[in-house]
Amino acid sequence: MLPQLRQDLLSNEWVCIAPKRIKRANFLIKVNKNPKISKKGCPFENPLKSGNKVLLKNKEIQIIENKFPAFSLKNYCPLKEKRGPYQILDALGRHELLIIKDHFKNLSQLSPKQIFFVLKVLKERILSFKKDCCIEYVSIFQNWGEKAGASVYHPHFQIIATPIIPPFVSNLINIAKKYYIKNKKCLHCYLLNWEKKEKQRIIYENEGAIVIVPFASKEPFEFRIFPKKHIVSFEETSEKDLAYISDALKHSLQKMAKNLKDPDYNLHIRTTPLKKNKKYDYYHWYIEVITRLTIAAGFEENSRIEINPIDPIETTKILRK
Ligand SMILES: [Zn+2]
Ligand SMILES: [Zn+2]
């Protein structure tokens, strides 16, 4: 197959699928094993003792304030100001960590019920931030492994609430909005229907959730988990639908850990900004898991076009096993 440029439907980003660049997927898998790091000196074994402020604690998780927050809490809202040609504002908001209880049990090793519990707490954090009029968006993600940017081995999520809507998020929202205005239907639902007919890039599905390898994958083995129902925001998801998502997350992460030898990855919740008299009914939230098996080089930096060395159909076959 000739290398092929493909445009992602949800982000409009272009990628180049160039399968001949790497002969065997196994090459990528073997060199990227994420080594286990011992509990000794882990700051998340007893966060309170390590001088952290614990905001919530139960038998599954703890939520703490980040000791070195990028965004911190004050009793006023930041104002946008001008400095010369630039816009500036104080980086006020929240920066919290959700710490999973067991040092050696990442998401793929938890039960669907335990994953459900993690997602439920994350959802409740967003709902609590809604009361804060300064917060526009809540970024929720997990960095797993050094190549994904994790500085602490112990499995944890980051929750960063910002006083602006990140431009990348605005871009995703605007693309969905444009599509809806033109076609009177949801872009994500349309995509899911097409993938269901194609049947070539589905890793897993249950009654309420589906896991798909994007047609225009930026990275080998990336995948997206969608609620099958048209649900606009993560925090609006019912417990029943969240349970379907948890089951799908468990199975897809477990398959990835088994078949790719526990690779480094970033997991993102792609959801709407907090609603401030605004409706985002055309949007459809999802989870994105992006493996960190390749290193971005000059072309990627220069053009923002990623080169993916494996056809998404091939990665689906490997992940499905
Ligand atoms: Zn630990
Ligand atoms: Zn939809």
PDB file of C-alpha atoms and ligand atoms in Angstrom:
ATOM      1  CA  MET A   1       0.000   0.000   0.000  1.00  0.00           C
ATOM      2  CA  LEU A   2       1.194   3.497  -0.847  1.00  0.00           C
ATOM      3  CA  PRO A   3       1.441   5.733   2.252  1.00  0.00           C
ATOM      4  CA  GLN A   4      -1.864   7.539   2.645  1.00  0.00           C
ATOM      5  CA  LEU A   5      -2.858  10.911   4.088  1.00  0.00           C
ATOM      6  CA  ARG A   6      -6.048  10.730   6.150  1.00  0.00           C
ATOM      7  CA  GLN A   7      -7.964  13.490   7.900  1.00  0.00           C
ATOM      8  CA  ASP A   8      -9.421  12.764  11.327  1.00  0.00           C
ATOM      9  CA  LEU A   9     -13.138  13.469  11.417  1.00  0.00           C
ATOM     10  CA  LEU A  10     -13.251  14.788  14.984  1.00  0.00           C
ATOM     11  CA  SER A  11     -10.168  17.039  15.065  1.00  0.00           C
ATOM     12  CA  ASN A  12      -9.594  17.768  11.334  1.00  0.00           C
ATOM     13  CA  GLU A  13      -5.932  16.837  11.909  1.00  0.00           C
ATOM     14  CA  TRP A  14      -4.111  15.077   9.088  1.00  0.00           C
ATOM     15  CA  VAL A  15      -2.007  11.965   9.561  1.00  0.00           C
ATOM     16  CA  CYS A  16       0.145   9.939   7.213  1.00  0.00           C
ATOM     17  CA  ILE A  17      -0.366   6.179   7.436  1.00  0.00           C
ATOM     18  CA  ALA A  18       2.946   4.766   6.195  1.00  0.00           C
ATOM     19  CA  PRO A  19       2.977   1.032   7.001  1.00  0.00           C
ATOM     20  CA  LYS A  20       6.209   0.188   5.219  1.00  0.00           C
ATOM     21  CA  ARG A  21       8.310   2.258   7.599  1.00  0.00           C
ATOM     22  CA  ILE A  22       8.219  -0.471  10.214  1.00  0.00           C
ATOM     23  CA  LYS A  23       8.122  -4.059   9.014  1.00  0.00           C
ATOM     24  CA  ARG A  24       6.798  -5.642  12.153  1.00  0.00           C
ATOM     25  CA  ALA A  25       4.574  -4.249  14.875  1.00  0.00           C
ATOM     26  CA  ASN A  26       6.519  -6.464  17.309  1.00  0.00           C
ATOM     27  CA  PHE A  27       9.495  -4.139  16.994  1.00  0.00           C
ATOM     28  CA  LEU A  28       7.487  -1.331  18.592  1.00  0.00           C
ATOM     29  CA  ILE A  29       6.070  -3.566  21.287  1.00  0.00           C
ATOM     30  CA  LYS A  30       9.338  -5.057  22.531  1.00  0.00           C
ATOM     31  CA  VAL A  31      11.312  -1.872  23.032  1.00  0.00           C
ATOM     32  CA  ASN A  32       8.631  -0.141  25.053  1.00  0.00           C
ATOM     33  CA  LYS A  33       8.128  -2.162  28.205  1.00  0.00           C
ATOM     34  CA  ASN A  34       7.113   0.029  31.123  1.00  0.00           C
ATOM     35  CA  PRO A  35       9.254  -1.134  34.084  1.00  0.00           C
ATOM     36  CA  LYS A  36       7.628  -1.591  37.479  1.00  0.00           C
ATOM     37  CA  ILE A  37       9.043   0.779  40.101  1.00  0.00           C
ATOM     38  CA  SER A  38       9.018  -0.191  43.797  1.00  0.00           C
ATOM     39  CA  LYS A  39       6.846   1.404  46.480  1.00  0.00           C
ATOM     40  CA  LYS A  40       9.922   2.684  48.297  1.00  0.00           C
ATOM     41  CA  GLY A  41       9.907   6.470  48.369  1.00  0.00           C
ATOM     42  CA  CYS A  42       6.537   6.666  46.557  1.00  0.00           C
ATOM     43  CA  PRO A  43       4.886   9.975  47.612  1.00  0.00           C
ATOM     44  CA  PHE A  44       1.405   8.514  47.028  1.00  0.00           C
ATOM     45  CA  GLU A  45       1.643   5.651  49.543  1.00  0.00           C
ATOM     46  CA  ASN A  46       0.778   8.086  52.313  1.00  0.00           C
ATOM     47  CA  PRO A  47       0.050  11.454  50.677  1.00  0.00           C
ATOM     48  CA  LEU A  48      -0.858  13.122  53.969  1.00  0.00           C
ATOM     49  CA  LYS A  49       2.523  12.222  55.481  1.00  0.00           C
ATOM     50  CA  SER A  50       4.280  13.514  52.367  1.00  0.00           C
ATOM     51  CA  GLY A  51       2.745  16.928  53.146  1.00  0.00           C
ATOM     52  CA  ASN A  52      -0.145  16.836  50.683  1.00  0.00           C
ATOM     53  CA  LYS A  53      -3.602  18.221  51.295  1.00  0.00           C
ATOM     54  CA  VAL A  54      -6.047  15.314  51.055  1.00  0.00           C
ATOM     55  CA  LEU A  55      -9.440  16.462  49.730  1.00  0.00           C
ATOM     56  CA  LEU A  56     -11.228  13.117  49.625  1.00  0.00           C
ATOM     57  CA  LYS A  57     -10.413   9.624  50.774  1.00  0.00           C
ATOM     58  CA  ASN A  58     -12.245   6.317  50.586  1.00  0.00           C
ATOM     59  CA  LYS A  59     -11.354   2.673  50.183  1.00  0.00           C
ATOM     60  CA  GLU A  60     -10.605   2.897  46.457  1.00  0.00           C
ATOM     61  CA  ILE A  61      -9.008   6.312  45.878  1.00  0.00           C
ATOM     62  CA  GLN A  62      -7.668   9.545  47.370  1.00  0.00           C
ATOM     63  CA  ILE A  63      -7.903  13.020  45.880  1.00  0.00           C
ATOM     64  CA  ILE A  64      -5.126  15.423  46.806  1.00  0.00           C
ATOM     65  CA  GLU A  65      -4.155  18.929  45.792  1.00  0.00           C
ATOM     66  CA  ASN A  66      -1.093  18.954  43.580  1.00  0.00           C
ATOM     67  CA  LYS A  67       1.886  20.123  45.648  1.00  0.00           C
ATOM     68  CA  PHE A  68       3.239  22.084  42.695  1.00  0.00           C
ATOM     69  CA  PRO A  69       0.042  23.252  41.001  1.00  0.00           C
ATOM     70  CA  ALA A  70       0.057  24.750  37.519  1.00  0.00           C
ATOM     71  CA  PHE A  71      -3.323  26.295  38.396  1.00  0.00           C
ATOM     72  CA  SER A  72      -4.091  27.373  41.974  1.00  0.00           C
ATOM     73  CA  LEU A  73      -7.108  28.509  43.922  1.00  0.00           C
ATOM     74  CA  LYS A  74      -7.670  32.154  45.009  1.00  0.00           C
ATOM     75  CA  ASN A  75     -10.757  33.977  46.139  1.00  0.00           C
ATOM     76  CA  TYR A  76     -11.140  36.004  42.965  1.00  0.00           C
ATOM     77  CA  CYS A  77     -11.612  35.325  39.256  1.00  0.00           C
ATOM     78  CA  PRO A  78      -8.688  36.138  36.951  1.00  0.00           C
ATOM     79  CA  LEU A  79      -9.162  38.993  34.500  1.00  0.00           C
ATOM     80  CA  LYS A  80      -7.873  38.987  30.954  1.00  0.00           C
ATOM     81  CA  GLU A  81      -5.383  41.806  30.451  1.00  0.00           C
ATOM     82  CA  LYS A  82      -3.220  43.068  27.621  1.00  0.00           C
ATOM     83  CA  ARG A  83       0.548  43.243  27.714  1.00  0.00           C
ATOM     84  CA  GLY A  84       1.675  44.772  24.458  1.00  0.00           C
ATOM     85  CA  PRO A  85       0.254  42.502  21.781  1.00  0.00           C
ATOM     86  CA  TYR A  86      -0.301  39.640  24.235  1.00  0.00           C
ATOM     87  CA  GLN A  87      -3.281  38.557  26.330  1.00  0.00           C
ATOM     88  CA  ILE A  88      -2.483  37.429  29.849  1.00  0.00           C
ATOM     89  CA  LEU A  89      -4.354  36.317  32.959  1.00  0.00           C
ATOM     90  CA  ASP A  90      -3.500  34.725  36.307  1.00  0.00           C
ATOM     91  CA  ALA A  91      -3.453  30.932  36.055  1.00  0.00           C
ATOM     92  CA  LEU A  92      -6.173  30.398  38.637  1.00  0.00           C
ATOM     93  CA  GLY A  93      -8.151  27.192  38.877  1.00  0.00           C
ATOM     94  CA  ARG A  94      -7.518  23.782  40.419  1.00  0.00           C
ATOM     95  CA  HIS A  95      -4.873  21.155  40.054  1.00  0.00           C
ATOM     96  CA  GLU A  96      -5.746  17.909  41.785  1.00  0.00           C
ATOM     97  CA  LEU A  97      -4.645  14.296  41.602  1.00  0.00           C
ATOM     98  CA  LEU A  98      -6.821  11.232  41.921  1.00  0.00           C
ATOM     99  CA  ILE A  99      -4.631   8.476  43.328  1.00  0.00           C
ATOM    100  CA  ILE A 100      -5.664   4.854  42.792  1.00  0.00           C
ATOM    101  CA  LYS A 101      -5.231   2.876  46.010  1.00  0.00           C
ATOM    102  CA  ASP A 102      -2.887   0.083  44.963  1.00  0.00           C
ATOM    103  CA  HIS A 103       0.609   1.065  43.823  1.00  0.00           C
ATOM    104  CA  PHE A 104       0.844  -1.975  41.540  1.00  0.00           C
ATOM    105  CA  LYS A 105      -2.679  -1.946  40.132  1.00  0.00           C
ATOM    106  CA  ASN A 106      -3.224   0.309  37.182  1.00  0.00           C
ATOM    107  CA  LEU A 107      -6.660   0.649  35.581  1.00  0.00           C
ATOM    108  CA  SER A 108      -6.262  -2.492  33.447  1.00  0.00           C
ATOM    109  CA  GLN A 109      -5.873  -4.564  36.620  1.00  0.00           C
ATOM    110  CA  LEU A 110      -8.854  -3.082  38.446  1.00  0.00           C
ATOM    111  CA  SER A 111     -12.316  -4.637  38.192  1.00  0.00           C
ATOM    112  CA  PRO A 112     -14.945  -2.858  36.047  1.00  0.00           C
ATOM    113  CA  LYS A 113     -16.640  -1.952  39.329  1.00  0.00           C
ATOM    114  CA  GLN A 114     -13.478  -0.301  40.686  1.00  0.00           C
ATOM    115  CA  ILE A 115     -13.017   1.595  37.396  1.00  0.00           C
ATOM    116  CA  PHE A 116     -16.646   2.704  37.620  1.00  0.00           C
ATOM    117  CA  PHE A 117     -15.862   4.084  41.042  1.00  0.00           C
ATOM    118  CA  VAL A 118     -12.886   6.060  39.741  1.00  0.00           C
ATOM    119  CA  LEU A 119     -14.976   7.543  36.890  1.00  0.00           C
ATOM    120  CA  LYS A 120     -17.819   8.359  39.257  1.00  0.00           C
ATOM    121  CA  VAL A 121     -15.516  10.361  41.545  1.00  0.00           C
ATOM    122  CA  LEU A 122     -14.051  12.205  38.524  1.00  0.00           C
ATOM    123  CA  LYS A 123     -17.585  13.030  37.375  1.00  0.00           C
ATOM    124  CA  GLU A 124     -18.430  14.353  40.847  1.00  0.00           C
ATOM    125  CA  ARG A 125     -15.308  16.556  40.810  1.00  0.00           C
ATOM    126  CA  ILE A 126     -16.497  18.211  37.585  1.00  0.00           C
ATOM    127  CA  LEU A 127     -19.983  18.710  39.039  1.00  0.00           C
ATOM    128  CA  SER A 128     -18.487  20.376  42.116  1.00  0.00           C
ATOM    129  CA  PHE A 129     -16.362  22.705  39.948  1.00  0.00           C
ATOM    130  CA  LYS A 130     -19.504  23.831  38.140  1.00  0.00           C
ATOM    131  CA  LYS A 131     -20.344  25.986  41.151  1.00  0.00           C
ATOM    132  CA  ASP A 132     -17.122  27.946  40.648  1.00  0.00           C
ATOM    133  CA  CYS A 133     -17.901  30.697  38.145  1.00  0.00           C
ATOM    134  CA  CYS A 134     -14.205  31.215  37.257  1.00  0.00           C
ATOM    135  CA  ILE A 135     -13.721  27.726  35.847  1.00  0.00           C
ATOM    136  CA  GLU A 136     -14.394  27.223  32.141  1.00  0.00           C
ATOM    137  CA  TYR A 137     -12.965  23.779  31.485  1.00  0.00           C
ATOM    138  CA  VAL A 138     -11.807  20.697  33.397  1.00  0.00           C
ATOM    139  CA  SER A 139      -9.033  18.640  31.784  1.00  0.00           C
ATOM    140  CA  ILE A 140      -8.939  15.059  33.039  1.00  0.00           C
ATOM    141  CA  PHE A 141      -6.183  12.701  31.955  1.00  0.00           C
ATOM    142  CA  GLN A 142      -3.830   9.946  33.000  1.00  0.00           C
ATOM    143  CA  ASN A 143      -0.129   9.778  32.168  1.00  0.00           C
ATOM    144  CA  TRP A 144       1.142   6.199  32.344  1.00  0.00           C
ATOM    145  CA  GLY A 145       4.885   5.650  32.024  1.00  0.00           C
ATOM    146  CA  GLU A 146       7.810   8.000  31.577  1.00  0.00           C
ATOM    147  CA  LYS A 147       7.283   8.532  27.838  1.00  0.00           C
ATOM    148  CA  ALA A 148       3.747   9.702  28.631  1.00  0.00           C
ATOM    149  CA  GLY A 149       5.093  12.245  31.123  1.00  0.00           C
ATOM    150  CA  ALA A 150       4.394  10.449  34.411  1.00  0.00           C
ATOM    151  CA  SER A 151       6.901  11.534  37.062  1.00  0.00           C
ATOM    152  CA  VAL A 152       5.441   9.191  39.709  1.00  0.00           C
ATOM    153  CA  TYR A 153       4.896   5.480  38.956  1.00  0.00           C
ATOM    154  CA  HIS A 154       1.893   5.038  41.276  1.00  0.00           C
ATOM    155  CA  PRO A 155      -1.267   5.030  39.052  1.00  0.00           C
ATOM    156  CA  HIS A 156      -3.071   8.376  39.214  1.00  0.00           C
ATOM    157  CA  PHE A 157      -5.209  10.792  37.228  1.00  0.00           C
ATOM    158  CA  GLN A 158      -4.720  14.547  36.953  1.00  0.00           C
ATOM    159  CA  ILE A 159      -7.618  16.969  37.179  1.00  0.00           C
ATOM    160  CA  ILE A 160      -6.830  20.495  35.979  1.00  0.00           C
ATOM    161  CA  ALA A 161      -9.530  23.149  36.012  1.00  0.00           C
ATOM    162  CA  THR A 162      -8.726  26.236  33.932  1.00  0.00           C
ATOM    163  CA  PRO A 163     -10.202  29.751  33.574  1.00  0.00           C
ATOM    164  CA  ILE A 164     -10.056  29.454  29.768  1.00  0.00           C
ATOM    165  CA  ILE A 165     -11.344  26.902  27.255  1.00  0.00           C
ATOM    166  CA  PRO A 166      -8.272  25.251  25.699  1.00  0.00           C
ATOM    167  CA  PRO A 167      -8.127  26.045  21.941  1.00  0.00           C
ATOM    168  CA  PHE A 168      -7.852  22.337  21.096  1.00  0.00           C
ATOM    169  CA  VAL A 169     -11.154  21.744  22.918  1.00  0.00           C
ATOM    170  CA  SER A 170     -12.800  24.716  21.159  1.00  0.00           C
ATOM    171  CA  ASN A 171     -11.631  23.225  17.869  1.00  0.00           C
ATOM    172  CA  LEU A 172     -13.240  19.822  18.611  1.00  0.00           C
ATOM    173  CA  ILE A 173     -16.458  21.519  19.709  1.00  0.00           C
ATOM    174  CA  ASN A 174     -16.605  23.788  16.653  1.00  0.00           C
ATOM    175  CA  ILE A 175     -16.069  20.908  14.230  1.00  0.00           C
ATOM    176  CA  ALA A 176     -18.984  18.994  15.807  1.00  0.00           C
ATOM    177  CA  LYS A 177     -21.124  22.133  15.767  1.00  0.00           C
ATOM    178  CA  LYS A 178     -20.456  22.856  12.082  1.00  0.00           C
ATOM    179  CA  TYR A 179     -21.280  19.276  11.167  1.00  0.00           C
ATOM    180  CA  TYR A 180     -24.504  19.406  13.155  1.00  0.00           C
ATOM    181  CA  ILE A 181     -25.643  22.664  11.576  1.00  0.00           C
ATOM    182  CA  LYS A 182     -24.985  21.288   8.084  1.00  0.00           C
ATOM    183  CA  ASN A 183     -26.305  17.737   8.529  1.00  0.00           C
ATOM    184  CA  LYS A 184     -28.769  17.977  11.421  1.00  0.00           C
ATOM    185  CA  LYS A 185     -27.121  15.022  13.159  1.00  0.00           C
ATOM    186  CA  CYS A 186     -24.273  14.226  15.518  1.00  0.00           C
ATOM    187  CA  LEU A 187     -20.843  13.774  13.917  1.00  0.00           C
ATOM    188  CA  HIS A 188     -19.778  11.168  16.484  1.00  0.00           C
ATOM    189  CA  CYS A 189     -22.970   9.089  16.079  1.00  0.00           C
ATOM    190  CA  TYR A 190     -22.423   9.202  12.305  1.00  0.00           C
ATOM    191  CA  LEU A 191     -18.828   8.011  12.757  1.00  0.00           C
ATOM    192  CA  LEU A 192     -19.907   5.162  15.076  1.00  0.00           C
ATOM    193  CA  ASN A 193     -22.530   3.973  12.578  1.00  0.00           C
ATOM    194  CA  TRP A 194     -19.948   3.886   9.798  1.00  0.00           C
ATOM    195  CA  GLU A 195     -17.444   1.956  11.936  1.00  0.00           C
ATOM    196  CA  LYS A 196     -20.167  -0.534  12.941  1.00  0.00           C
ATOM    197  CA  LYS A 197     -20.842  -1.220   9.258  1.00  0.00           C
ATOM    198  CA  GLU A 198     -17.131  -1.451   8.413  1.00  0.00           C
ATOM    199  CA  LYS A 199     -16.428  -3.782  11.406  1.00  0.00           C
ATOM    200  CA  GLN A 200     -12.666  -3.473  10.850  1.00  0.00           C
ATOM    201  CA  ARG A 201     -11.525  -1.176  13.621  1.00  0.00           C
ATOM    202  CA  ILE A 202     -13.681  -2.251  16.578  1.00  0.00           C
ATOM    203  CA  ILE A 203     -11.713  -3.641  19.530  1.00  0.00           C
ATOM    204  CA  TYR A 204     -14.603  -4.266  21.890  1.00  0.00           C
ATOM    205  CA  GLU A 205     -18.245  -3.397  22.445  1.00  0.00           C
ATOM    206  CA  ASN A 206     -20.997  -3.998  24.964  1.00  0.00           C
ATOM    207  CA  GLU A 207     -24.595  -2.825  25.156  1.00  0.00           C
ATOM    208  CA  GLY A 208     -23.733   0.784  25.959  1.00  0.00           C
ATOM    209  CA  ALA A 209     -20.127   1.437  24.848  1.00  0.00           C
ATOM    210  CA  ILE A 210     -17.881   0.815  21.845  1.00  0.00           C
ATOM    211  CA  VAL A 211     -14.081   0.916  21.439  1.00  0.00           C
ATOM    212  CA  ILE A 212     -12.699   1.977  18.075  1.00  0.00           C
ATOM    213  CA  VAL A 213      -9.248   2.430  16.563  1.00  0.00           C
ATOM    214  CA  PRO A 214      -9.513   5.731  14.640  1.00  0.00           C
ATOM    215  CA  PHE A 215      -9.363   5.468  10.832  1.00  0.00           C
ATOM    216  CA  ALA A 216      -6.846   8.345  10.950  1.00  0.00           C
ATOM    217  CA  SER A 217      -4.877   7.200  14.032  1.00  0.00           C
ATOM    218  CA  LYS A 218      -2.018   9.536  14.892  1.00  0.00           C
ATOM    219  CA  GLU A 219      -0.199   6.922  16.926  1.00  0.00           C
ATOM    220  CA  PRO A 220      -0.060   3.163  16.466  1.00  0.00           C
ATOM    221  CA  PHE A 221      -2.545   1.441  18.791  1.00  0.00           C
ATOM    222  CA  GLU A 222      -4.481   4.543  19.834  1.00  0.00           C
ATOM    223  CA  PHE A 223      -8.166   3.948  20.512  1.00  0.00           C
ATOM    224  CA  ARG A 224     -11.350   5.788  21.515  1.00  0.00           C
ATOM    225  CA  ILE A 225     -14.185   4.660  23.764  1.00  0.00           C
ATOM    226  CA  PHE A 226     -17.618   6.156  23.067  1.00  0.00           C
ATOM    227  CA  PRO A 227     -20.913   5.823  24.886  1.00  0.00           C
ATOM    228  CA  LYS A 228     -23.297   4.366  22.278  1.00  0.00           C
ATOM    229  CA  LYS A 229     -26.025   6.693  23.449  1.00  0.00           C
ATOM    230  CA  HIS A 230     -25.695  10.322  22.412  1.00  0.00           C
ATOM    231  CA  ILE A 231     -24.388  11.761  25.691  1.00  0.00           C
ATOM    232  CA  VAL A 232     -23.085  15.325  25.463  1.00  0.00           C
ATOM    233  CA  SER A 233     -20.824  15.644  28.531  1.00  0.00           C
ATOM    234  CA  PHE A 234     -18.927  13.207  30.719  1.00  0.00           C
ATOM    235  CA  GLU A 235     -20.529  14.614  33.865  1.00  0.00           C
ATOM    236  CA  GLU A 236     -24.039  14.018  32.456  1.00  0.00           C
ATOM    237  CA  THR A 237     -23.454  10.291  32.034  1.00  0.00           C
ATOM    238  CA  SER A 238     -25.853   8.127  34.050  1.00  0.00           C
ATOM    239  CA  GLU A 239     -24.492   5.447  36.384  1.00  0.00           C
ATOM    240  CA  LYS A 240     -25.769   2.782  34.007  1.00  0.00           C
ATOM    241  CA  ASP A 241     -23.898   4.228  31.025  1.00  0.00           C
ATOM    242  CA  LEU A 242     -20.814   4.869  33.149  1.00  0.00           C
ATOM    243  CA  ALA A 243     -20.838   1.152  34.036  1.00  0.00           C
ATOM    244  CA  TYR A 244     -20.813   0.264  30.304  1.00  0.00           C
ATOM    245  CA  ILE A 245     -17.896   2.658  29.756  1.00  0.00           C
ATOM    246  CA  SER A 246     -16.022   1.151  32.742  1.00  0.00           C
ATOM    247  CA  ASP A 247     -16.454  -2.347  31.334  1.00  0.00           C
ATOM    248  CA  ALA A 248     -15.213  -1.219  27.903  1.00  0.00           C
ATOM    249  CA  LEU A 249     -12.262   0.632  29.460  1.00  0.00           C
ATOM    250  CA  LYS A 250     -11.312  -2.422  31.510  1.00  0.00           C
ATOM    251  CA  HIS A 251     -11.385  -4.762  28.516  1.00  0.00           C
ATOM    252  CA  SER A 252      -9.571  -2.485  26.086  1.00  0.00           C
ATOM    253  CA  LEU A 253      -6.831  -1.475  28.553  1.00  0.00           C
ATOM    254  CA  GLN A 254      -6.387  -5.090  29.594  1.00  0.00           C
ATOM    255  CA  LYS A 255      -6.018  -6.184  25.964  1.00  0.00           C
ATOM    256  CA  MET A 256      -3.540  -3.366  25.385  1.00  0.00           C
ATOM    257  CA  ALA A 257      -1.472  -4.247  28.481  1.00  0.00           C
ATOM    258  CA  LYS A 258      -1.433  -7.939  27.516  1.00  0.00           C
ATOM    259  CA  ASN A 259      -0.783  -7.631  23.791  1.00  0.00           C
ATOM    260  CA  LEU A 260       1.607  -4.652  23.902  1.00  0.00           C
ATOM    261  CA  LYS A 261       3.431  -5.510  27.158  1.00  0.00           C
ATOM    262  CA  ASP A 262       2.072  -2.640  29.213  1.00  0.00           C
ATOM    263  CA  PRO A 263       3.026   0.341  27.026  1.00  0.00           C
ATOM    264  CA  ASP A 264       3.250   3.980  28.108  1.00  0.00           C
ATOM    265  CA  TYR A 265       0.094   5.894  27.251  1.00  0.00           C
ATOM    266  CA  ASN A 266      -1.982   9.031  27.857  1.00  0.00           C
ATOM    267  CA  LEU A 267      -5.690   8.705  28.535  1.00  0.00           C
ATOM    268  CA  HIS A 268      -7.896  11.756  27.969  1.00  0.00           C
ATOM    269  CA  ILE A 269     -11.521  12.471  28.691  1.00  0.00           C
ATOM    270  CA  ARG A 270     -12.756  14.511  25.725  1.00  0.00           C
ATOM    271  CA  THR A 271     -15.747  16.410  27.036  1.00  0.00           C
ATOM    272  CA  THR A 272     -17.454  19.802  26.712  1.00  0.00           C
ATOM    273  CA  PRO A 273     -16.548  22.988  28.580  1.00  0.00           C
ATOM    274  CA  LEU A 274     -18.603  23.617  31.728  1.00  0.00           C
ATOM    275  CA  LYS A 275     -21.958  24.912  30.581  1.00  0.00           C
ATOM    276  CA  LYS A 276     -22.426  28.587  31.335  1.00  0.00           C
ATOM    277  CA  ASN A 277     -25.797  29.285  29.716  1.00  0.00           C
ATOM    278  CA  LYS A 278     -24.392  27.510  26.702  1.00  0.00           C
ATOM    279  CA  LYS A 279     -25.624  24.329  25.098  1.00  0.00           C
ATOM    280  CA  TYR A 280     -23.339  21.811  23.450  1.00  0.00           C
ATOM    281  CA  ASP A 281     -26.080  19.368  22.413  1.00  0.00           C
ATOM    282  CA  TYR A 282     -24.270  18.526  19.158  1.00  0.00           C
ATOM    283  CA  TYR A 283     -21.228  17.167  21.038  1.00  0.00           C
ATOM    284  CA  HIS A 284     -20.718  13.547  22.152  1.00  0.00           C
ATOM    285  CA  TRP A 285     -18.056  12.876  24.782  1.00  0.00           C
ATOM    286  CA  TYR A 286     -15.502  10.054  24.618  1.00  0.00           C
ATOM    287  CA  ILE A 287     -12.276   8.717  26.080  1.00  0.00           C
ATOM    288  CA  GLU A 288      -9.086   8.733  24.031  1.00  0.00           C
ATOM    289  CA  VAL A 289      -6.113   6.450  24.789  1.00  0.00           C
ATOM    290  CA  ILE A 290      -2.894   7.345  22.983  1.00  0.00           C
ATOM    291  CA  THR A 291       0.114   5.027  23.271  1.00  0.00           C
ATOM    292  CA  ARG A 292       3.592   6.512  23.441  1.00  0.00           C
ATOM    293  CA  LEU A 293       5.533   4.044  21.336  1.00  0.00           C
ATOM    294  CA  THR A 294       7.045   6.388  18.765  1.00  0.00           C
ATOM    295  CA  ILE A 295       8.993   9.624  19.126  1.00  0.00           C
ATOM    296  CA  ALA A 296       7.825  12.733  17.296  1.00  0.00           C
ATOM    297  CA  ALA A 297      10.564  14.075  15.032  1.00  0.00           C
ATOM    298  CA  GLY A 298      11.144  17.072  12.774  1.00  0.00           C
ATOM    299  CA  PHE A 299       8.357  16.427  10.295  1.00  0.00           C
ATOM    300  CA  GLU A 300       5.738  16.033  13.049  1.00  0.00           C
ATOM    301  CA  GLU A 301       6.924  19.257  14.731  1.00  0.00           C
ATOM    302  CA  ASN A 302       7.222  21.120  11.458  1.00  0.00           C
ATOM    303  CA  SER A 303       3.892  20.154   9.918  1.00  0.00           C
ATOM    304  CA  ARG A 304       1.861  18.824  12.863  1.00  0.00           C
ATOM    305  CA  ILE A 305       1.144  15.865  10.599  1.00  0.00           C
ATOM    306  CA  GLU A 306       1.925  12.639  12.445  1.00  0.00           C
ATOM    307  CA  ILE A 307       3.382   9.663  10.622  1.00  0.00           C
ATOM    308  CA  ASN A 308       1.847   6.393  11.813  1.00  0.00           C
ATOM    309  CA  PRO A 309       3.873   3.330  10.778  1.00  0.00           C
ATOM    310  CA  ILE A 310       1.056   0.769  11.177  1.00  0.00           C
ATOM    311  CA  ASP A 311      -2.309   0.505   9.423  1.00  0.00           C
ATOM    312  CA  PRO A 312      -5.128   0.938  12.001  1.00  0.00           C
ATOM    313  CA  ILE A 313      -6.709  -2.324  10.773  1.00  0.00           C
ATOM    314  CA  GLU A 314      -3.503  -4.167  11.747  1.00  0.00           C
ATOM    315  CA  THR A 315      -3.368  -2.573  15.193  1.00  0.00           C
ATOM    316  CA  THR A 316      -7.026  -3.488  15.717  1.00  0.00           C
ATOM    317  CA  LYS A 317      -6.209  -7.154  14.992  1.00  0.00           C
ATOM    318  CA  ILE A 318      -3.373  -7.085  17.544  1.00  0.00           C
ATOM    319  CA  LEU A 319      -5.411  -5.264  20.206  1.00  0.00           C
ATOM    320  CA  ARG A 320      -8.487  -7.488  19.773  1.00  0.00           C
ATOM    321  CA  LYS A 321      -6.652 -10.727  20.626  1.00  0.00           C
TER     322      LYS A 321
HETATM  323 ZN    ZN B   1       2.791   4.149  45.496  1.00  0.00          ZN
HETATM  324 ZN    ZN B   2     -23.850  11.473  19.167  1.00  0.00          ZN
END
